[in-house]
C-alpha cells in the first residue's frame, strides 16, 4: 500500500490533506488524531467507497478488489439472523477462503452462541462477530475503524493477536483507533497522526 499526496474529505471539504505513506507486507499503520481529523474518511477512501480529492494510492483505485476487508465502526449485523447465520452470510458474500464460520466464532470468543439471534449480543460481542469476518475470508489488506470499540481487556488482546497473526502471514493493516494497540514485534507498527484542517 502506497499513498502519495493523498487528500480526502466529504462534501467538498478536505479533512485530511497531502498524505504520503507506504506499507510493506507484514506491516500495520495506526491512524491517530482527534475526532473530525479524517481517520474514517481516509479508510473509506482507501476502501474505494469515497473518491480521493487529490493524489493517488495503490492499491485501491481498482474495481476488482477482493484485496481488502473494510471493518467499519458499525458492526453490520442483522439482529434477526443468528450469530452463525450472520457470519455465514459474510463468508458467502466475501468468499469462504478462510476458516469455517464456527471455528472463527470460537476464536473470537463467541463459541456456543451460534444459534443466538445477533440482536441479543452485547456491544462487545457484536464487535467480536464483526472481527470474525476477517477470519472466514482471507484478504491481504485490513482497513479497521476503531477495532477495539466496546471490547473488554480480553477483546483488546484478541485484536492484537489477530493483527499479529495477519501480519505474520504477510498481510497489511491500517487501523483508526484512539486505543493503544501493541504487537509482539513493535517494528511492524507505525503511526500516522492526522490533524484537523482549519
Tab-separated table of N, CA, C and O in Angstrom, residues 128 148-161 179-182:
chain	number	residue	atom	x	y	z
A	128	UNK	N	-16.989	-8.470	18.338
A	128	UNK	CA	-16.272	-9.722	18.104
A	128	UNK	C	-16.820	-10.432	16.864
A	128	UNK	O	-16.060	-11.008	16.078
A	148	UNK	N	-11.202	-1.907	18.419
A	148	UNK	CA	-11.354	-2.305	19.818
A	148	UNK	C	-12.559	-1.650	20.491
A	148	UNK	O	-12.743	-1.791	21.699
A	149	UNK	N	-13.403	-0.949	19.731
A	149	UNK	CA	-14.559	-0.267	20.321
A	149	UNK	C	-15.442	-1.265	21.060
A	149	UNK	O	-15.775	-2.325	20.537
A	150	UNK	N	-15.819	-0.923	22.281
A	150	UNK	CA	-16.732	-1.695	23.135
A	150	UNK	C	-16.130	-2.999	23.652
A	150	UNK	O	-16.826	-3.776	24.302
A	151	UNK	N	-14.857	-3.252	23.387
A	151	UNK	CA	-14.248	-4.503	23.825
A	151	UNK	C	-13.625	-4.373	25.212
A	151	UNK	O	-13.105	-3.313	25.578
A	152	UNK	N	-13.654	-5.475	25.962
A	152	UNK	CA	-13.002	-5.523	27.264
A	152	UNK	C	-11.509	-5.797	27.076
A	152	UNK	O	-11.006	-5.832	25.947
A	153	UNK	N	-10.800	-5.997	28.193
A	153	UNK	CA	-9.352	-6.213	28.110
A	153	UNK	C	-9.010	-7.433	27.263
A	153	UNK	O	-8.064	-7.403	26.468
A	154	UNK	N	-9.779	-8.515	27.425
A	154	UNK	CA	-9.526	-9.707	26.612
A	154	UNK	C	-9.788	-9.430	25.146
A	154	UNK	O	-9.095	-9.958	24.268
A	155	UNK	N	-10.787	-8.595	24.856
A	155	UNK	CA	-11.071	-8.219	23.473
A	155	UNK	C	-9.933	-7.423	22.863
A	155	UNK	O	-9.603	-7.602	21.681
A	156	UNK	N	-9.324	-6.538	23.656
A	156	UNK	CA	-8.165	-5.783	23.172
A	156	UNK	C	-7.022	-6.744	22.830
A	156	UNK	O	-6.350	-6.578	21.810
A	157	UNK	N	-6.809	-7.737	23.691
A	157	UNK	CA	-5.770	-8.723	23.425
A	157	UNK	C	-6.095	-9.521	22.170
A	157	UNK	O	-5.199	-9.845	21.375
A	158	UNK	N	-7.376	-9.825	21.971
A	158	UNK	CA	-7.798	-10.546	20.771
A	158	UNK	C	-7.430	-9.768	19.512
A	158	UNK	O	-6.893	-10.333	18.558
A	159	UNK	N	-7.720	-8.472	19.499
A	159	UNK	CA	-7.402	-7.651	18.327
A	159	UNK	C	-5.895	-7.682	18.062
A	159	UNK	O	-5.460	-7.845	16.917
A	160	UNK	N	-5.096	-7.552	19.109
A	160	UNK	CA	-3.643	-7.597	18.941
A	160	UNK	C	-3.199	-8.947	18.383
A	160	UNK	O	-2.330	-9.018	17.508
A	161	UNK	N	-3.798	-10.029	18.871
A	161	UNK	CA	-3.439	-11.363	18.394
A	161	UNK	C	-3.823	-11.551	16.930
A	161	UNK	O	-3.035	-12.082	16.131
A	179	UNK	N	-7.472	3.839	20.968
A	179	UNK	CA	-6.965	2.931	21.991
A	179	UNK	C	-5.551	2.484	21.654
A	179	UNK	O	-5.180	2.408	20.479
A	180	UNK	N	-4.779	2.124	22.672
A	180	UNK	CA	-3.445	1.587	22.395
A	180	UNK	C	-3.542	0.192	21.794
A	180	UNK	O	-4.375	-0.613	22.210
A	181	UNK	N	-2.744	-0.066	20.794
A	181	UNK	CA	-2.626	-1.400	20.199
A	181	UNK	C	-1.150	-1.752	20.196
A	181	UNK	O	-0.314	-0.970	19.732
A	182	UNK	N	-0.843	-2.908	20.751
A	182	UNK	CA	0.552	-3.346	20.806
A	182	UNK	C	0.692	-4.653	20.046
A	182	UNK	O	-0.257	-5.429	19.923
